[in-house]
Short mmCIF file of C-alpha atoms in Angstrom, two decimals:
data_model
loop_
_atom_site.label_atom_id
_atom_site.label_comp_id
_atom_site.label_asym_id
_atom_site.label_seq_id
_atom_site.Cartn_x
_atom_site.Cartn_y
_atom_site.Cartn_z
CA MET L 23 112.72 115.92 113.57
CA GLU L 24 114.76 112.99 112.08
CA ILE L 25 114.70 110.06 114.20
CA THR L 26 117.58 107.33 113.42
CA GLN L 27 117.24 105.10 116.65
CA GLY L 28 114.60 103.25 118.48
CA MET L 29 113.88 103.35 122.36
CA ARG L 30 113.11 100.42 124.78
CA PHE L 31 109.40 100.00 125.15
CA ASP L 32 109.54 99.99 128.97
CA GLU L 33 110.91 103.67 128.53
CA PHE L 34 107.61 104.83 127.21
CA GLY L 35 105.72 104.52 130.64
CA LEU L 36 103.14 102.33 128.81
CA SER L 37 100.51 100.26 130.95
CA ASP L 38 101.25 96.73 132.15
CA ALA L 39 98.54 95.40 129.75
CA THR L 40 100.36 96.89 126.72
CA MET L 41 103.72 95.88 127.77
CA ARG L 42 102.26 92.33 128.36
CA ALA L 43 100.93 92.50 124.66
CA ILE L 44 104.33 93.83 123.15
CA ARG L 45 106.28 91.11 125.03
CA ASN L 46 103.92 88.36 123.59
CA LYS L 47 104.89 89.86 120.04
CA GLY L 48 108.56 89.19 121.23
CA TYR L 49 109.54 93.06 121.04
CA GLU L 50 111.91 95.04 123.61
CA ILE L 51 113.18 97.89 121.29
CA SER L 52 110.83 99.94 119.14
CA THR L 53 111.64 101.26 115.43
CA PRO L 54 112.52 104.57 114.97
CA VAL L 55 109.07 105.76 113.87
CA GLN L 56 107.55 104.39 116.96
CA ALA L 57 110.47 106.18 119.33
CA GLY L 58 109.41 109.22 117.50
CA CYS L 59 105.44 109.08 117.37
CA ILE L 60 104.70 107.33 120.61
CA PRO L 61 105.55 109.93 123.18
CA PRO L 62 103.72 112.94 121.44
CA MET L 63 100.76 110.71 120.37
CA LEU L 64 100.37 109.76 124.28
CA GLU L 65 100.38 113.28 125.10
CA GLY L 66 97.46 114.13 122.61
CA GLN L 67 99.86 116.14 120.25
CA ASP L 68 99.12 116.29 116.53
CA VAL L 69 101.98 114.36 114.48
CA ILE L 70 102.95 114.05 110.75
CA ALA L 71 105.11 111.28 110.30
CA LYS L 72 107.33 110.62 106.99
CA ALA L 73 108.50 106.96 106.79
CA PRO L 74 109.32 104.17 104.74
CA THR L 75 106.66 101.35 104.33
CA GLY L 76 107.50 98.53 106.61
CA THR L 77 108.93 100.31 109.42
CA GLY L 78 106.24 99.72 112.19
CA LYS L 79 103.93 102.63 111.72
CA THR L 80 100.70 100.71 112.97
CA MET L 81 102.41 100.30 116.48
CA ALA L 82 103.59 103.89 116.20
CA PHE L 83 99.85 105.13 116.36
CA GLY L 84 98.33 101.89 117.59
CA ILE L 85 99.93 101.79 121.00
CA PRO L 86 99.14 105.44 121.98
CA ILE L 87 95.49 105.03 120.62
CA ILE L 88 94.77 101.96 122.99
CA GLU L 89 96.53 103.48 125.98
CA ARG L 90 94.16 106.44 125.71
CA ILE L 91 90.86 104.45 125.22
CA ASP L 92 88.47 104.52 128.06
CA ALA L 93 87.36 100.94 128.01
CA GLU L 94 84.32 101.44 130.16
CA SER L 95 82.89 104.05 127.76
CA ASP L 96 80.90 102.63 124.64
CA LYS L 97 81.40 105.61 122.60
CA VAL L 98 83.91 105.75 119.59
CA GLN L 99 86.86 107.40 120.66
CA ALA L 100 89.38 106.85 117.86
CA VAL L 101 89.29 106.43 113.96
CA ILE L 102 91.77 105.04 111.76
CA LEU L 103 91.47 105.91 107.90
CA ALA L 104 93.46 103.70 105.34
CA PRO L 105 93.12 103.78 101.54
CA THR L 106 92.18 100.07 100.76
CA ARG L 107 90.30 97.40 102.67
CA GLU L 108 93.52 95.00 102.72
CA LEU L 109 95.30 97.75 104.74
CA ALA L 110 92.11 98.60 106.79
CA MET L 111 91.87 94.71 107.75
CA GLN L 112 95.79 94.52 108.32
CA ILE L 113 95.77 97.47 110.77
CA THR L 114 92.78 96.09 112.71
CA ASP L 115 94.54 92.63 113.11
CA GLU L 116 97.62 94.28 114.41
CA MET L 117 95.50 96.64 116.78
CA ARG L 118 93.77 93.50 118.21
CA GLU L 119 97.15 92.13 119.16
CA ILE L 120 98.22 95.36 120.88
CA ALA L 121 94.75 95.42 122.66
CA VAL L 122 94.65 91.87 123.55
CA CYS L 123 95.27 92.34 127.41
CA HIS L 124 93.06 95.38 127.53
CA GLU L 125 89.67 94.24 128.77
CA GLY L 126 86.56 95.73 127.26
CA VAL L 127 88.54 97.40 124.24
CA ARG L 128 86.66 96.65 120.98
CA LEU L 129 87.37 97.46 117.60
CA VAL L 130 85.47 97.23 114.16
CA CYS L 131 86.71 97.46 110.71
CA LEU L 132 84.48 98.98 107.93
CA TYR L 133 85.22 98.79 104.17
CA GLY L 134 83.44 98.57 101.02
CA GLY L 135 82.37 95.22 99.40
CA GLN L 136 81.24 93.66 102.72
CA PRO L 137 77.41 93.67 103.32
CA ILE L 138 76.64 97.07 105.27
CA GLY L 139 74.22 95.01 107.43
CA LYS L 140 76.96 92.81 108.96
CA GLN L 141 78.75 96.09 109.89
CA ILE L 142 75.81 97.87 111.35
CA ASN L 143 75.46 94.78 113.78
CA ALA L 144 79.27 95.06 114.52
CA LEU L 145 78.76 98.55 115.33
CA LYS L 146 75.84 97.62 118.07
CA ARG L 147 78.36 96.10 119.71
CA LYS L 148 79.82 99.73 120.68
CA PRO L 149 83.42 99.61 119.43
CA GLN L 150 85.66 102.50 120.97
CA ILE L 151 87.81 102.25 117.91
CA VAL L 152 86.76 102.41 114.21
CA VAL L 153 89.20 101.29 111.28
CA ALA L 154 87.84 102.22 107.98
CA THR L 155 88.14 103.10 104.57
CA PRO L 156 86.88 106.75 103.75
CA GLY L 157 84.05 105.94 101.62
CA ARG L 158 82.54 103.44 103.59
CA LEU L 159 82.85 105.42 106.87
CA SER L 160 81.17 108.18 105.11
CA ASP L 161 78.19 106.02 104.20
CA HIS L 162 77.83 104.94 107.80
CA MET L 163 77.88 108.47 109.08
CA LYS L 164 75.30 109.18 106.43
CA ARG L 165 72.95 106.54 107.84
CA ARG L 166 73.63 107.59 111.12
CA THR L 167 74.90 104.04 112.32
CA VAL L 168 78.04 105.54 113.71
CA THR L 169 78.48 108.92 115.67
CA MET L 170 81.66 111.09 115.70
CA GLY L 171 80.68 113.18 118.69
CA ASP L 172 83.07 111.61 121.12
CA VAL L 173 86.01 110.91 118.74
CA LYS L 174 89.56 112.30 120.37
CA THR L 175 91.92 110.77 118.13
CA VAL L 176 92.10 110.40 114.26
CA VAL L 177 94.77 108.89 112.14
CA LEU L 178 95.09 108.88 108.34
CA ASP L 179 97.54 105.90 107.47
CA GLU L 180 99.23 105.96 104.00
CA ALA L 181 97.94 109.38 103.87
CA ASP L 182 99.69 110.07 100.56
CA ARG L 183 97.97 107.18 98.80
CA MET L 184 94.63 107.93 100.31
CA LEU L 185 94.59 111.37 98.68
CA ASP L 186 96.03 110.17 95.58
CA MET L 187 93.21 107.72 95.17
CA GLY L 188 90.53 110.64 95.12
CA PHE L 189 89.34 110.47 98.81
CA ILE L 190 90.30 113.97 99.95
CA HIS L 191 86.79 115.01 99.93
CA ASP L 192 85.57 112.02 102.13
CA VAL L 193 88.52 112.70 104.26
CA THR L 194 87.69 116.42 104.75
CA ARG L 195 84.02 115.51 105.26
CA ILE L 196 84.93 113.11 108.20
CA LEU L 197 87.16 115.40 109.83
CA ASP L 198 84.69 118.41 109.50
CA LYS L 199 82.37 115.97 111.31
CA ILE L 200 84.52 115.45 114.41
CA PRO L 201 84.14 118.50 116.68
CA HIS L 202 86.03 117.61 119.77
CA ARG L 203 88.97 115.96 118.19
CA GLN L 204 92.13 116.36 120.28
CA ASN L 205 94.95 115.18 117.83
CA LEU L 206 95.50 114.01 114.24
CA GLY L 207 98.26 111.67 113.09
CA MET L 208 99.11 111.53 109.58
CA PHE L 209 101.55 108.81 108.46
CA SER L 210 102.90 108.59 104.87
CA ALA L 211 105.79 107.23 102.75
CA THR L 212 105.85 110.66 101.11
CA ILE L 213 104.70 114.05 102.09
CA SER L 214 102.93 115.36 98.96
CA ARG L 215 101.27 118.74 98.54
CA GLU L 216 97.81 117.16 99.26
CA VAL L 217 99.02 115.74 102.65
CA MET L 218 100.77 119.20 103.68
CA ASP L 219 97.32 120.95 102.59
CA ILE L 220 95.47 118.57 105.11
CA SER L 221 98.07 119.41 107.75
CA TRP L 222 97.74 123.13 107.49
CA VAL L 223 94.14 123.14 107.84
CA TYR L 224 93.47 120.41 110.61
CA GLN L 225 96.59 120.13 112.36
CA ARG L 226 97.95 122.45 115.16
CA ASP L 227 101.71 122.81 115.86
CA PRO L 228 102.22 118.99 114.76
CA ALA L 229 105.35 116.97 115.91
CA GLU L 230 107.11 116.44 112.36
CA ILE L 231 108.72 112.96 112.39
CA THR L 232 111.16 111.81 109.50
CA VAL L 233 112.28 108.37 109.24
CA GLN L 234 114.91 108.00 106.35
CA ALA L 235 115.33 104.89 104.48
CA THR L 236 118.70 103.49 106.00
CA LYS L 237 120.27 100.23 105.65
CA GLU L 238 118.69 99.03 108.62
CA ASN L 239 115.09 99.86 107.33
CA LYS L 240 115.60 99.83 103.54
CA PRO L 241 114.89 96.47 102.21
CA ASP L 242 117.80 94.41 100.91
CA ILE L 243 116.13 94.01 97.17
CA LEU L 244 118.26 93.10 93.88
CA GLN L 245 116.50 94.73 91.14
CA TYR L 246 116.63 93.54 87.64
CA ARG L 247 115.34 94.77 84.32
CA ILE L 248 114.83 92.13 81.61
CA ASP L 249 113.93 92.91 77.77
CA VAL L 250 111.64 90.31 76.44
CA PRO L 251 109.33 90.31 73.61
CA SER L 252 105.91 91.05 74.62
CA GLU L 253 104.38 87.36 73.50
CA GLN L 254 107.20 86.03 75.61
CA LYS L 255 106.77 87.74 78.82
CA VAL L 256 104.52 84.94 80.49
CA ASP L 257 106.98 82.22 79.26
CA THR L 258 109.90 84.31 80.53
CA MET L 259 108.35 84.66 83.89
CA ALA L 260 107.25 80.98 84.25
CA LYS L 261 110.96 80.02 83.38
CA ILE L 262 112.19 82.23 86.07
CA LEU L 263 109.91 80.84 88.67
CA GLU L 264 111.14 77.39 87.62
CA GLY L 265 114.73 78.20 87.31
CA GLU L 266 115.22 80.32 90.38
CA GLN L 267 113.10 77.96 92.44
CA LEU L 268 110.69 80.71 93.53
CA GLU L 269 108.04 79.61 95.90
CA ARG L 270 106.05 82.68 96.99
CA VAL L 271 105.71 85.63 94.40
CA VAL L 272 103.79 88.64 93.86
CA ALA L 273 103.36 89.76 90.32
CA PHE L 274 101.68 93.46 89.48
CA CYS L 275 99.92 94.48 86.58
CA ASN L 276 98.32 98.05 85.73
CA THR L 277 95.24 96.90 85.02
CA LYS L 278 92.35 94.44 86.03
CA GLY L 279 92.14 92.85 82.48
CA SER L 280 96.13 92.21 82.48
CA THR L 281 95.88 90.72 85.97
CA GLU L 282 93.07 88.31 84.66
CA ARG L 283 94.92 87.33 81.77
CA LEU L 284 98.43 86.97 83.44
CA CYS L 285 96.74 84.80 86.17
CA LYS L 286 94.94 82.60 83.57
CA PHE L 287 98.15 82.31 81.44
CA LEU L 288 100.28 81.17 84.53
CA GLN L 289 97.37 78.56 85.44
CA LEU L 290 97.48 76.99 81.83
CA ARG L 291 101.33 76.43 82.48
CA GLY L 292 100.43 74.51 85.75
CA ILE L 293 101.45 77.20 88.00
CA ASP L 294 99.10 77.96 91.12
CA ALA L 295 98.34 81.50 90.78
CA GLU L 296 95.48 83.58 91.72
CA CYS L 297 94.35 87.38 91.18
CA ILE L 298 92.93 90.28 92.98
CA HIS L 299 91.63 93.50 91.83
CA GLY L 300 88.94 96.02 92.32
CA ASP L 301 85.96 94.07 90.68
CA ILE L 302 86.61 90.79 92.71
CA PRO L 303 84.02 90.14 95.33
CA GLN L 304 85.53 90.74 98.95
CA LYS L 305 85.05 87.27 100.06
CA LYS L 306 87.22 85.93 97.15
CA ARG L 307 89.69 88.65 97.53
CA GLU L 308 89.89 87.75 101.49
CA ALA L 309 90.04 83.93 100.71
CA VAL L 310 93.17 84.80 97.93
CA MET L 311 95.12 86.79 100.47
CA ASN L 312 94.53 84.22 103.35
CA ARG L 313 95.90 81.39 101.07
CA PHE L 314 98.99 83.50 100.22
CA ARG L 315 99.57 84.58 103.87
CA ALA L 316 99.29 80.84 104.62
CA GLY L 317 101.95 79.92 102.14
CA GLU L 318 99.51 77.81 100.12
CA LEU L 319 99.83 80.04 96.86
CA ARG L 320 102.75 80.14 94.57
CA VAL L 321 102.03 83.44 92.55
CA PHE L 322 99.67 86.33 93.89
CA VAL L 323 98.79 88.67 90.78
CA ALA L 324 97.44 92.23 91.90
CA THR L 325 96.91 95.54 90.79
CA ASP L 326 98.25 98.42 92.91
CA VAL L 327 95.26 98.42 94.88
CA ALA L 328 96.88 95.47 96.98
CA SER L 329 100.44 96.77 96.76
CA ARG L 330 100.27 98.31 100.35
CA GLY L 331 97.96 95.60 101.87
CA ILE L 332 100.08 92.64 101.75
CA ASP L 333 101.68 91.95 104.99
CA VAL L 334 103.77 88.93 104.25
CA ASP L 335 107.38 88.85 105.55
CA ASP L 336 108.79 86.01 103.23
CA VAL L 337 108.02 86.69 99.56
CA ASP L 338 110.73 85.50 97.35
CA ALA L 339 110.37 87.91 94.70
CA VAL L 340 108.28 90.58 93.06
CA PHE L 341 107.49 90.68 89.13
CA ASN L 342 106.50 93.92 87.56
CA PHE L 343 104.68 92.29 84.68
CA ASP L 344 103.68 96.02 83.90
CA VAL L 345 106.10 98.92 84.61
CA PRO L 346 103.91 101.16 87.16
CA ASP L 347 102.52 104.36 86.18
CA GLU L 348 103.62 106.30 89.19
CA ASN L 349 107.25 106.35 90.50
CA GLU L 350 105.99 105.52 94.06
CA TYR L 351 104.26 102.44 92.94
CA TYR L 352 107.34 101.06 92.05
CA ILE L 353 108.76 101.54 95.58
CA HIS L 354 105.84 100.12 97.15
CA ARG L 355 105.60 97.10 94.75
CA ILE L 356 109.22 96.08 95.40
CA GLY L 357 108.82 96.69 99.02
CA ARG L 358 106.62 93.47 99.11
CA THR L 359 109.78 91.54 99.13
CA GLY L 360 113.24 91.69 101.35
CA ARG L 361 111.03 92.53 104.47
CA ALA L 362 112.10 91.71 108.02
CA LYS L 363 115.64 91.63 107.16
CA ARG L 364 115.54 89.23 104.43
CA HIS L 365 116.98 89.30 100.97
CA GLY L 366 114.66 90.01 98.14
CA VAL L 367 114.66 90.28 94.52
CA ALA L 368 112.59 92.24 91.88
CA TYR L 369 112.21 91.56 88.18
CA THR L 370 110.79 93.98 85.71
CA LEU L 371 109.83 92.91 82.28
CA LEU L 372 110.27 95.17 79.40
CA SER L 373 108.92 94.67 76.02
CA ASP L 374 108.81 98.10 74.39
CA PHE L 375 110.43 101.56 73.93
CA PRO L 376 107.82 103.39 76.25
CA SER L 377 108.17 101.06 79.06
CA ARG L 378 112.07 101.16 79.07
CA MET L 379 111.89 105.12 79.16
CA ARG L 380 109.29 104.86 81.96
CA LEU L 381 111.57 102.45 84.14
CA ASP L 382 114.64 104.85 83.46
CA THR L 383 112.57 107.76 84.98
CA ILE L 384 111.64 105.31 88.02
CA ALA L 385 115.22 104.68 88.49
CA ARG L 386 116.33 108.16 88.39
CA HIS L 387 113.42 109.54 90.92
CA THR L 388 113.91 106.90 93.09
CA LYS L 389 117.52 106.29 93.12
CA SER L 390 117.17 102.72 92.43
CA GLN L 391 119.91 100.64 90.93
CA ILE L 392 118.01 98.39 88.57
CA ARG L 393 120.48 95.89 86.76
CA PRO L 394 120.09 94.91 83.22
CA ALA L 395 119.65 91.23 83.03
CA ARG L 396 118.86 88.18 80.66
CA VAL L 397 117.37 84.79 81.18
CA ASP L 398 119.54 81.64 80.34
CA GLU L 399 118.30 78.49 79.11
CA ASN L 400 117.82 76.90 82.74
CA GLY L 401 115.84 79.82 83.79
CA HIS L 402 118.43 81.59 85.92
CA VAL L 403 118.68 85.37 85.76
CA VAL L 404 122.09 86.59 84.64
CA GLU L 405 123.28 90.01 85.02
CA ILE L 406 124.44 91.75 81.91
CA GLU L 407 127.80 93.73 82.44
CA GLU L 408 127.09 97.37 81.17
CA LYS L 409 129.70 98.76 78.78
CA LYS L 410 131.84 101.47 80.32
#
């Protein structure tokens, strides 16, 4: 079923506590994905939802989960799986905002890179909702520090990404250990073959919700491709930062080494830049993310592991310092700008023939209009008129 419109939140029949939390956030009308998913999930039905990034999926599953929690029980009743620790933390923060007026509802966030002892202590406080990355939840299940016997609802957020990252065995192992599950929600930007395989095995007659990218939820992003010699890429990026007066920027690289190098080169040019990738300790990653969210960091350099975990509404621009390896990564990367109905801009720097061919393929498959451009002496990006 394709959903194109939202509903008023007071039409869902939600509890006073949830309505108070929604009003605190200043919302009256739901997004289409929320309108499609909240009613079936409130009834305990399986859901498979395809919706673009940034359309309010966390509230689409978070509201029904919190509505169905028995706050007097100290058993785990709901599990939400996310592919990255950044996304898991983001979901937990948003769920806490929804649960703020529900007395006795407790959440825990479990992810790798944080001391397991600290998480075991958090689990001793008897949370009813567990948000986790699949690998770390599997560790806790093996240690018997968390039990799944009373879990009623499971949600797989960013299901396509989670399965692409090789978590399919962890995910199926976790689902197999939840004997009394009532409903499974799967939320995904794309419905890949792996997502369908999980649906066929673990869902029963799911409500299928599709939200197409429209002018309303499609980010307003100008996309540019800039040809530049490899040795001039960092200088070109620095020039654009100054010329276009960009204050908050995300730059994406394909490898850990490339993120480190770009970060150091920008710092040498006096630009406030920090990077995160899989080898950076969790405390440092969180500190960098918090600086960026607070508007204290100008350039945030990351690998794709962070591309879905950055929940910041006013990113001025995204730089693809390296052309992404996957078509979908391009969409998720540039989706960090142009959020919350703001204008955004994405610059892709091209220095060799393979990267140009790769971007042509991405443009074709994602139906993106990526305009050729050059950088003038003042650092302004000027569109190049294409010959007819």
